[in-house]
């Protein structure tokens, strides 16, 4: 598997920490010192599939691959436009990838890494020659805007990569889950239906009010323990040492998590690029958005070996390795 191209899309509206302090009882000092986040982009009417399609078009242009050549589209998202059709199918229609098989994958903030690992397995099997892997989330539509503990953390966005088969020996990837910890991070659906019209209406209203809830400290402890472990694990099974890694592209949830991971791995913080100050936690989109920025700013050079590591609801966590071409 080679990453042939990257793309991203952020909605135009920016909400700063000061803006948020007018909505809930918070302030810039609390948010930036505890999370590193200064602002986030929020969709004003754009859907998750529209953001995903824009990121996909940018990645295809970067890769110089036409939509007709794409054979697989996986969209990692927990905030798809509808339960059916899948967001990947809507992206297919929007960009004209008429030959692609398309499906969504739900692994919360680890979604992009799980989707990358899934696409890699398809490519390695010889079933497909190229794939579009997209992370897209619009957490703003499922956040409780009265809950200061969660609403300050997230932003909307989409990122995409184009993957193609290569003859070179590939890397082995890692995906992990621990369902027993699922309550630490939740976005509930209310699918209990009743044929009585009124109850059905109430049920739909409930569904529309599904909100993210989180045990922040449990998630923090989970992340700073599991992410260094999975990075060590992915290096070990690929016979690589930390010195052979140019940079670590982690899910952008929180600056303190990234710093703690660097410390536990005894690696310099400079090897852990961050952009969460500008975008907040964009869930499954955070890693491909950061990849695209690193690519465009030429921070990633041909031959650089990178580790991507995600963590999130489920709980789920995983890591992938790529060599920049
Ligand atoms: N502004 C001001 N005060 C706040 C805010 C806010 N936005 N949010 C919470 N507080 C208050 C609390 O009410 C509490 O007040 P109290 O002491 O009077 O009760 C105080 O700040 C401390 O609250 P804690 O929840 O203990 O704060 P903590 O130091 O744990 O920081 C945080 C919270 C930043 C969420 C931290 O737990 C964390 O980083 N967790 C990781 C979770 C994460 O990043 N999740 C992102 C989504 S999950 C993912 O991507 C995998």
mmCIF file with all atom_site columns, N, CA, C and O in Angstrom, residues 69-113:
data_model
loop_
_atom_site.group_PDB
_atom_site.id
_atom_site.type_symbol
_atom_site.label_atom_id
_atom_site.label_alt_id
_atom_site.label_comp_id
_atom_site.label_asym_id
_atom_site.label_entity_id
_atom_site.label_seq_id
_atom_site.pdbx_PDB_ins_code
_atom_site.Cartn_x
_atom_site.Cartn_y
_atom_site.Cartn_z
_atom_site.occupancy
_atom_site.B_iso_or_equiv
_atom_site.pdbx_formal_charge
_atom_site.auth_seq_id
_atom_site.auth_comp_id
_atom_site.auth_asym_id
_atom_site.auth_atom_id
_atom_site.pdbx_PDB_model_num
ATOM 1   N N  . UNK A 1 69  ? -11.065 5.461  -11.728 1.00 0.00 ? 69  UNK A N  1
ATOM 2   C CA . UNK A 1 69  ? -10.061 4.437  -11.381 1.00 0.00 ? 69  UNK A CA 1
ATOM 3   C C  . UNK A 1 69  ? -10.214 3.923  -9.955  1.00 0.00 ? 69  UNK A C  1
ATOM 4   O O  . UNK A 1 69  ? -9.591  2.946  -9.573  1.00 0.00 ? 69  UNK A O  1
ATOM 5   N N  . UNK A 1 70  ? -11.032 4.605  -9.148  1.00 0.00 ? 70  UNK A N  1
ATOM 6   C CA . UNK A 1 70  ? -11.170 4.204  -7.739  1.00 0.00 ? 70  UNK A CA 1
ATOM 7   C C  . UNK A 1 70  ? -12.026 2.944  -7.644  1.00 0.00 ? 70  UNK A C  1
ATOM 8   O O  . UNK A 1 70  ? -13.114 2.878  -8.217  1.00 0.00 ? 70  UNK A O  1
ATOM 9   N N  . UNK A 1 71  ? -11.511 1.938  -6.943  1.00 0.00 ? 71  UNK A N  1
ATOM 10  C CA . UNK A 1 71  ? -12.231 0.662  -6.860  1.00 0.00 ? 71  UNK A CA 1
ATOM 11  C C  . UNK A 1 71  ? -12.869 0.422  -5.486  1.00 0.00 ? 71  UNK A C  1
ATOM 12  O O  . UNK A 1 71  ? -13.669 -0.495 -5.323  1.00 0.00 ? 71  UNK A O  1
ATOM 13  N N  . UNK A 1 72  ? -12.466 1.212  -4.507  1.00 0.00 ? 72  UNK A N  1
ATOM 14  C CA . UNK A 1 72  ? -12.995 1.019  -3.150  1.00 0.00 ? 72  UNK A CA 1
ATOM 15  C C  . UNK A 1 72  ? -13.049 2.383  -2.460  1.00 0.00 ? 72  UNK A C  1
ATOM 16  O O  . UNK A 1 72  ? -12.075 3.143  -2.519  1.00 0.00 ? 72  UNK A O  1
ATOM 17  N N  . UNK A 1 73  ? -14.179 2.685  -1.827  1.00 0.00 ? 73  UNK A N  1
ATOM 18  C CA . UNK A 1 73  ? -14.272 3.902  -0.999  1.00 0.00 ? 73  UNK A CA 1
ATOM 19  C C  . UNK A 1 73  ? -14.733 3.474  0.395   1.00 0.00 ? 73  UNK A C  1
ATOM 20  O O  . UNK A 1 73  ? -15.793 2.844  0.541   1.00 0.00 ? 73  UNK A O  1
ATOM 21  N N  . UNK A 1 74  ? -13.935 3.793  1.388   1.00 0.00 ? 74  UNK A N  1
ATOM 22  C CA . UNK A 1 74  ? -14.361 3.575  2.777   1.00 0.00 ? 74  UNK A CA 1
ATOM 23  C C  . UNK A 1 74  ? -14.427 4.945  3.449   1.00 0.00 ? 74  UNK A C  1
ATOM 24  O O  . UNK A 1 74  ? -13.448 5.703  3.415   1.00 0.00 ? 74  UNK A O  1
ATOM 25  N N  . UNK A 1 75  ? -15.579 5.268  4.025   1.00 0.00 ? 75  UNK A N  1
ATOM 26  C CA . UNK A 1 75  ? -15.689 6.496  4.811   1.00 0.00 ? 75  UNK A CA 1
ATOM 27  C C  . UNK A 1 75  ? -15.788 6.114  6.287   1.00 0.00 ? 75  UNK A C  1
ATOM 28  O O  . UNK A 1 75  ? -16.707 5.401  6.696   1.00 0.00 ? 75  UNK A O  1
ATOM 29  N N  . UNK A 1 76  ? -14.807 6.560  7.064   1.00 0.00 ? 76  UNK A N  1
ATOM 30  C CA . UNK A 1 76  ? -14.862 6.387  8.514   1.00 0.00 ? 76  UNK A CA 1
ATOM 31  C C  . UNK A 1 76  ? -15.633 7.566  9.081   1.00 0.00 ? 76  UNK A C  1
ATOM 32  O O  . UNK A 1 76  ? -15.224 8.717  8.910   1.00 0.00 ? 76  UNK A O  1
ATOM 33  N N  . UNK A 1 77  ? -16.754 7.274  9.714   1.00 0.00 ? 77  UNK A N  1
ATOM 34  C CA . UNK A 1 77  ? -17.566 8.354  10.297  1.00 0.00 ? 77  UNK A CA 1
ATOM 35  C C  . UNK A 1 77  ? -18.496 7.797  11.361  1.00 0.00 ? 77  UNK A C  1
ATOM 36  O O  . UNK A 1 77  ? -18.896 6.635  11.310  1.00 0.00 ? 77  UNK A O  1
ATOM 37  N N  . UNK A 1 78  ? -18.816 8.636  12.348  1.00 0.00 ? 78  UNK A N  1
ATOM 38  C CA . UNK A 1 78  ? -19.881 8.292  13.300  1.00 0.00 ? 78  UNK A CA 1
ATOM 39  C C  . UNK A 1 78  ? -21.020 9.297  13.174  1.00 0.00 ? 78  UNK A C  1
ATOM 40  O O  . UNK A 1 78  ? -21.966 9.269  13.945  1.00 0.00 ? 78  UNK A O  1
ATOM 41  N N  . UNK A 1 79  ? -20.914 10.174 12.169  1.00 0.00 ? 79  UNK A N  1
ATOM 42  C CA . UNK A 1 79  ? -21.926 11.222 11.985  1.00 0.00 ? 79  UNK A CA 1
ATOM 43  C C  . UNK A 1 79  ? -22.343 11.308 10.513  1.00 0.00 ? 79  UNK A C  1
ATOM 44  O O  . UNK A 1 79  ? -22.391 12.388 9.934   1.00 0.00 ? 79  UNK A O  1
ATOM 45  N N  . UNK A 1 80  ? -22.595 10.132 9.915   1.00 0.00 ? 80  UNK A N  1
ATOM 46  C CA . UNK A 1 80  ? -23.041 10.106 8.524   1.00 0.00 ? 80  UNK A CA 1
ATOM 47  C C  . UNK A 1 80  ? -24.347 10.877 8.351   1.00 0.00 ? 80  UNK A C  1
ATOM 48  O O  . UNK A 1 80  ? -25.085 11.088 9.310   1.00 0.00 ? 80  UNK A O  1
ATOM 49  N N  . UNK A 1 81  ? -24.627 11.261 7.101   1.00 0.00 ? 81  UNK A N  1
ATOM 50  C CA . UNK A 1 81  ? -25.834 12.061 6.832   1.00 0.00 ? 81  UNK A CA 1
ATOM 51  C C  . UNK A 1 81  ? -27.088 11.294 7.266   1.00 0.00 ? 81  UNK A C  1
ATOM 52  O O  . UNK A 1 81  ? -27.982 11.838 7.898   1.00 0.00 ? 81  UNK A O  1
ATOM 53  N N  . UNK A 1 82  ? -27.150 10.042 6.860   1.00 0.00 ? 82  UNK A N  1
ATOM 54  C CA . UNK A 1 82  ? -28.274 9.172  7.225   1.00 0.00 ? 82  UNK A CA 1
ATOM 55  C C  . UNK A 1 82  ? -27.698 7.804  7.574   1.00 0.00 ? 82  UNK A C  1
ATOM 56  O O  . UNK A 1 82  ? -26.562 7.502  7.241   1.00 0.00 ? 82  UNK A O  1
ATOM 57  N N  . UNK A 1 83  ? -28.544 6.962  8.199   1.00 0.00 ? 83  UNK A N  1
ATOM 58  C CA . UNK A 1 83  ? -28.115 5.581  8.413   1.00 0.00 ? 83  UNK A CA 1
ATOM 59  C C  . UNK A 1 83  ? -28.039 4.864  7.065   1.00 0.00 ? 83  UNK A C  1
ATOM 60  O O  . UNK A 1 83  ? -27.220 3.966  6.854   1.00 0.00 ? 83  UNK A O  1
ATOM 61  N N  . UNK A 1 84  ? -28.899 5.257  6.145   1.00 0.00 ? 84  UNK A N  1
ATOM 62  C CA . UNK A 1 84  ? -28.949 4.638  4.828   1.00 0.00 ? 84  UNK A CA 1
ATOM 63  C C  . UNK A 1 84  ? -29.428 5.684  3.830   1.00 0.00 ? 84  UNK A C  1
ATOM 64  O O  . UNK A 1 84  ? -30.423 6.355  4.126   1.00 0.00 ? 84  UNK A O  1
ATOM 65  N N  . UNK A 1 85  ? -28.795 5.923  2.702   1.00 0.00 ? 85  UNK A N  1
ATOM 66  C CA . UNK A 1 85  ? -27.596 5.247  2.217   1.00 0.00 ? 85  UNK A CA 1
ATOM 67  C C  . UNK A 1 85  ? -26.352 5.657  2.996   1.00 0.00 ? 85  UNK A C  1
ATOM 68  O O  . UNK A 1 85  ? -26.341 6.698  3.660   1.00 0.00 ? 85  UNK A O  1
ATOM 69  N N  . UNK A 1 86  ? -25.318 4.850  2.887   1.00 0.00 ? 86  UNK A N  1
ATOM 70  C CA . UNK A 1 86  ? -24.070 5.154  3.560   1.00 0.00 ? 86  UNK A CA 1
ATOM 71  C C  . UNK A 1 86  ? -23.425 6.410  2.989   1.00 0.00 ? 86  UNK A C  1
ATOM 72  O O  . UNK A 1 86  ? -23.661 6.781  1.829   1.00 0.00 ? 86  UNK A O  1
ATOM 73  N N  . UNK A 1 87  ? -22.616 7.058  3.799   1.00 0.00 ? 87  UNK A N  1
ATOM 74  C CA . UNK A 1 87  ? -21.929 8.284  3.356   1.00 0.00 ? 87  UNK A CA 1
ATOM 75  C C  . UNK A 1 87  ? -20.982 7.976  2.190   1.00 0.00 ? 87  UNK A C  1
ATOM 76  O O  . UNK A 1 87  ? -20.842 8.780  1.261   1.00 0.00 ? 87  UNK A O  1
ATOM 77  N N  . UNK A 1 88  ? -20.351 6.804  2.202   1.00 0.00 ? 88  UNK A N  1
ATOM 78  C CA . UNK A 1 88  ? -19.426 6.450  1.116   1.00 0.00 ? 88  UNK A CA 1
ATOM 79  C C  . UNK A 1 88  ? -20.153 6.388  -0.217  1.00 0.00 ? 88  UNK A C  1
ATOM 80  O O  . UNK A 1 88  ? -19.614 6.799  -1.252  1.00 0.00 ? 88  UNK A O  1
ATOM 81  N N  . UNK A 1 89  ? -21.396 5.876  -0.216  1.00 0.00 ? 89  UNK A N  1
ATOM 82  C CA . UNK A 1 89  ? -22.176 5.820  -1.462  1.00 0.00 ? 89  UNK A CA 1
ATOM 83  C C  . UNK A 1 89  ? -22.522 7.224  -1.950  1.00 0.00 ? 89  UNK A C  1
ATOM 84  O O  . UNK A 1 89  ? -22.534 7.498  -3.160  1.00 0.00 ? 89  UNK A O  1
ATOM 85  N N  . UNK A 1 90  ? -22.793 8.126  -1.006  1.00 0.00 ? 90  UNK A N  1
ATOM 86  C CA . UNK A 1 90  ? -23.093 9.502  -1.401  1.00 0.00 ? 90  UNK A CA 1
ATOM 87  C C  . UNK A 1 90  ? -21.854 10.182 -1.983  1.00 0.00 ? 90  UNK A C  1
ATOM 88  O O  . UNK A 1 90  ? -21.935 10.953 -2.940  1.00 0.00 ? 90  UNK A O  1
ATOM 89  N N  . UNK A 1 91  ? -20.691 9.875  -1.405  1.00 0.00 ? 91  UNK A N  1
ATOM 90  C CA . UNK A 1 91  ? -19.433 10.412 -1.949  1.00 0.00 ? 91  UNK A CA 1
ATOM 91  C C  . UNK A 1 91  ? -19.224 9.870  -3.362  1.00 0.00 ? 91  UNK A C  1
ATOM 92  O O  . UNK A 1 91  ? -18.868 10.605 -4.296  1.00 0.00 ? 91  UNK A O  1
ATOM 93  N N  . UNK A 1 92  ? -19.469 8.575  -3.533  1.00 0.00 ? 92  UNK A N  1
ATOM 94  C CA . UNK A 1 92  ? -19.308 7.965  -4.856  1.00 0.00 ? 92  UNK A CA 1
ATOM 95  C C  . UNK A 1 92  ? -20.118 8.713  -5.902  1.00 0.00 ? 92  UNK A C  1
ATOM 96  O O  . UNK A 1 92  ? -19.625 9.068  -6.977  1.00 0.00 ? 92  UNK A O  1
ATOM 97  N N  . UNK A 1 93  ? -21.381 8.967  -5.560  1.00 0.00 ? 93  UNK A N  1
ATOM 98  C CA . UNK A 1 93  ? -22.278 9.660  -6.494  1.00 0.00 ? 93  UNK A CA 1
ATOM 99  C C  . UNK A 1 93  ? -21.748 11.069 -6.785  1.00 0.00 ? 93  UNK A C  1
ATOM 100 O O  . UNK A 1 93  ? -21.699 11.510 -7.936  1.00 0.00 ? 93  UNK A O  1
ATOM 101 N N  . UNK A 1 94  ? -21.336 11.757 -5.735  1.00 0.00 ? 94  UNK A N  1
ATOM 102 C CA . UNK A 1 94  ? -20.900 13.150 -5.861  1.00 0.00 ? 94  UNK A CA 1
ATOM 103 C C  . UNK A 1 94  ? -19.656 13.281 -6.744  1.00 0.00 ? 94  UNK A C  1
ATOM 104 O O  . UNK A 1 94  ? -19.544 14.198 -7.547  1.00 0.00 ? 94  UNK A O  1
ATOM 105 N N  . UNK A 1 95  ? -18.700 12.341 -6.589  1.00 0.00 ? 95  UNK A N  1
ATOM 106 C CA . UNK A 1 95  ? -17.431 12.492 -7.318  1.00 0.00 ? 95  UNK A CA 1
ATOM 107 C C  . UNK A 1 95  ? -17.391 11.670 -8.606  1.00 0.00 ? 95  UNK A C  1
ATOM 108 O O  . UNK A 1 95  ? -16.456 11.784 -9.387  1.00 0.00 ? 95  UNK A O  1
ATOM 109 N N  . UNK A 1 96  ? -18.390 10.805 -8.813  1.00 0.00 ? 96  UNK A N  1
ATOM 110 C CA . UNK A 1 96  ? -18.428 10.013 -10.044 1.00 0.00 ? 96  UNK A CA 1
ATOM 111 C C  . UNK A 1 96  ? -17.482 8.833  -10.056 1.00 0.00 ? 96  UNK A C  1
ATOM 112 O O  . UNK A 1 96  ? -16.966 8.443  -11.109 1.00 0.00 ? 96  UNK A O  1
ATOM 113 N N  . UNK A 1 97  ? -17.287 8.221  -8.894  1.00 0.00 ? 97  UNK A N  1
ATOM 114 C CA . UNK A 1 97  ? -16.404 7.038  -8.808  1.00 0.00 ? 97  UNK A CA 1
ATOM 115 C C  . UNK A 1 97  ? -17.239 5.794  -9.116  1.00 0.00 ? 97  UNK A C  1
ATOM 116 O O  . UNK A 1 97  ? -17.491 4.945  -8.256  1.00 0.00 ? 97  UNK A O  1
ATOM 117 N N  . UNK A 1 98  ? -17.647 5.680  -10.377 1.00 0.00 ? 98  UNK A N  1
ATOM 118 C CA . UNK A 1 98  ? -18.695 4.729  -10.749 1.00 0.00 ? 98  UNK A CA 1
ATOM 119 C C  . UNK A 1 98  ? -18.313 3.256  -10.577 1.00 0.00 ? 98  UNK A C  1
ATOM 120 O O  . UNK A 1 98  ? -19.178 2.391  -10.521 1.00 0.00 ? 98  UNK A O  1
ATOM 121 N N  . UNK A 1 99  ? -17.002 2.973  -10.501 1.00 0.00 ? 99  UNK A N  1
ATOM 122 C CA . UNK A 1 99  ? -16.591 1.567  -10.402 1.00 0.00 ? 99  UNK A CA 1
ATOM 123 C C  . UNK A 1 99  ? -16.278 1.125  -8.972  1.00 0.00 ? 99  UNK A C  1
ATOM 124 O O  . UNK A 1 99  ? -15.843 -0.003 -8.759  1.00 0.00 ? 99  UNK A O  1
ATOM 125 N N  . UNK A 1 100 ? -16.486 2.019  -8.008  1.00 0.00 ? 100 UNK A N  1
ATOM 126 C CA . UNK A 1 100 ? -16.042 1.709  -6.645  1.00 0.00 ? 100 UNK A CA 1
ATOM 127 C C  . UNK A 1 100 ? -17.102 0.952  -5.841  1.00 0.00 ? 100 UNK A C  1
ATOM 128 O O  . UNK A 1 100 ? -18.291 1.210  -5.967  1.00 0.00 ? 100 UNK A O  1
ATOM 129 N N  . UNK A 1 101 ? -16.625 0.022  -4.997  1.00 0.00 ? 101 UNK A N  1
ATOM 130 C CA . UNK A 1 101 ? -17.468 -0.541 -3.935  1.00 0.00 ? 101 UNK A CA 1
ATOM 131 C C  . UNK A 1 101 ? -17.347 0.407  -2.742  1.00 0.00 ? 101 UNK A C  1
ATOM 132 O O  . UNK A 1 101 ? -16.241 0.873  -2.447  1.00 0.00 ? 101 UNK A O  1
ATOM 133 N N  . UNK A 1 102 ? -18.476 0.673  -2.082  1.00 0.00 ? 102 UNK A N  1
ATOM 134 C CA . UNK A 1 102 ? -18.457 1.752  -1.081  1.00 0.00 ? 102 UNK A CA 1
ATOM 135 C C  . UNK A 1 102 ? -19.143 1.317  0.208   1.00 0.00 ? 102 UNK A C  1
ATOM 136 O O  . UNK A 1 102 ? -20.235 0.742  0.156   1.00 0.00 ? 102 UNK A O  1
ATOM 137 N N  . UNK A 1 103 ? -18.508 1.599  1.327   1.00 0.00 ? 103 UNK A N  1
ATOM 138 C CA . UNK A 1 103 ? -19.184 1.373  2.614   1.00 0.00 ? 103 UNK A CA 1
ATOM 139 C C  . UNK A 1 103 ? -18.594 2.276  3.683   1.00 0.00 ? 103 UNK A C  1
ATOM 140 O O  . UNK A 1 103 ? -17.490 2.801  3.534   1.00 0.00 ? 103 UNK A O  1
ATOM 141 N N  . UNK A 1 104 ? -19.383 2.446  4.767   1.00 0.00 ? 104 UNK A N  1
ATOM 142 C CA . UNK A 1 104 ? -18.937 3.253  5.911   1.00 0.00 ? 104 UNK A CA 1
ATOM 143 C C  . UNK A 1 104 ? -18.367 2.342  6.983   1.00 0.00 ? 104 UNK A C  1
ATOM 144 O O  . UNK A 1 104 ? -18.710 1.158  7.064   1.00 0.00 ? 104 UNK A O  1
ATOM 145 N N  . UNK A 1 105 ? -17.532 2.916  7.812   1.00 0.00 ? 105 UNK A N  1
ATOM 146 C CA . UNK A 1 105 ? -16.929 2.168  8.922   1.00 0.00 ? 105 UNK A CA 1
ATOM 147 C C  . UNK A 1 105 ? -17.035 3.039  10.163  1.00 0.00 ? 105 UNK A C  1
ATOM 148 O O  . UNK A 1 105 ? -16.713 4.229  10.125  1.00 0.00 ? 105 UNK A O  1
ATOM 149 N N  . UNK A 1 106 ? -17.524 2.443  11.245  1.00 0.00 ? 106 UNK A N  1
ATOM 150 C CA . UNK A 1 106 ? -17.719 3.221  12.466  1.00 0.00 ? 106 UNK A CA 1
ATOM 151 C C  . UNK A 1 106 ? -16.785 2.739  13.559  1.00 0.00 ? 106 UNK A C  1
ATOM 152 O O  . UNK A 1 106 ? -16.956 1.638  14.079  1.00 0.00 ? 106 UNK A O  1
ATOM 153 N N  . UNK A 1 107 ? -15.775 3.518  13.852  1.00 0.00 ? 107 UNK A N  1
ATOM 154 C CA . UNK A 1 107 ? -14.888 3.219  14.987  1.00 0.00 ? 107 UNK A CA 1
ATOM 155 C C  . UNK A 1 107 ? -14.508 4.535  15.653  1.00 0.00 ? 107 UNK A C  1
ATOM 156 O O  . UNK A 1 107 ? -13.369 4.731  16.086  1.00 0.00 ? 107 UNK A O  1
ATOM 157 N N  . UNK A 1 108 ? -15.489 5.460  15.694  1.00 0.00 ? 108 UNK A N  1
ATOM 158 C CA . UNK A 1 108 ? -15.322 6.760  16.358  1.00 0.00 ? 108 UNK A CA 1
ATOM 159 C C  . UNK A 1 108 ? -14.003 7.435  15.920  1.00 0.00 ? 108 UNK A C  1
ATOM 160 O O  . UNK A 1 108 ? -13.687 7.438  14.735  1.00 0.00 ? 108 UNK A O  1
ATOM 161 N N  . UNK A 1 109 ? -13.245 7.952  16.885  1.00 0.00 ? 109 UNK A N  1
ATOM 162 C CA . UNK A 1 109 ? -12.039 8.708  16.527  1.00 0.00 ? 109 UNK A CA 1
ATOM 163 C C  . UNK A 1 109 ? -10.926 7.818  15.978  1.00 0.00 ? 109 UNK A C  1
ATOM 164 O O  . UNK A 1 109 ? -9.966  8.318  15.398  1.00 0.00 ? 109 UNK A O  1
ATOM 165 N N  . UNK A 1 110 ? -11.039 6.492  16.153  1.00 0.00 ? 110 UNK A N  1
ATOM 166 C CA . UNK A 1 110 ? -10.051 5.571  15.563  1.00 0.00 ? 110 UNK A CA 1
ATOM 167 C C  . UNK A 1 110 ? -10.455 5.189  14.146  1.00 0.00 ? 110 UNK A C  1
ATOM 168 O O  . UNK A 1 110 ? -9.761  4.416  13.486  1.00 0.00 ? 110 UNK A O  1
ATOM 169 N N  . UNK A 1 111 ? -11.585 5.708  13.679  1.00 0.00 ? 111 UNK A N  1
ATOM 170 C CA . UNK A 1 111 ? -12.160 5.262  12.415  1.00 0.00 ? 111 UNK A CA 1
ATOM 171 C C  . UNK A 1 111 ? -11.194 5.312  11.249  1.00 0.00 ? 111 UNK A C  1
ATOM 172 O O  . UNK A 1 111 ? -11.123 4.374  10.446  1.00 0.00 ? 111 UNK A O  1
ATOM 173 N N  . UNK A 1 112 ? -10.416 6.402  11.132  1.00 0.00 ? 112 UNK A N  1
ATOM 174 C CA . UNK A 1 112 ? -9.533  6.506  9.970   1.00 0.00 ? 112 UNK A CA 1
ATOM 175 C C  . UNK A 1 112 ? -8.476  5.408  9.987   1.00 0.00 ? 112 UNK A C  1
ATOM 176 O O  . UNK A 1 112 ? -8.202  4.790  8.947   1.00 0.00 ? 112 UNK A O  1
ATOM 177 N N  . UNK A 1 113 ? -7.896  5.142  11.158  1.00 0.00 ? 113 UNK A N  1
ATOM 178 C CA . UNK A 1 113 ? -6.849  4.107  11.233  1.00 0.00 ? 113 UNK A CA 1
ATOM 179 C C  . UNK A 1 113 ? -7.454  2.732  10.937  1.00 0.00 ? 113 UNK A C  1
ATOM 180 O O  . UNK A 1 113 ? -6.868  1.930  10.200  1.00 0.00 ? 113 UNK A O  1
#
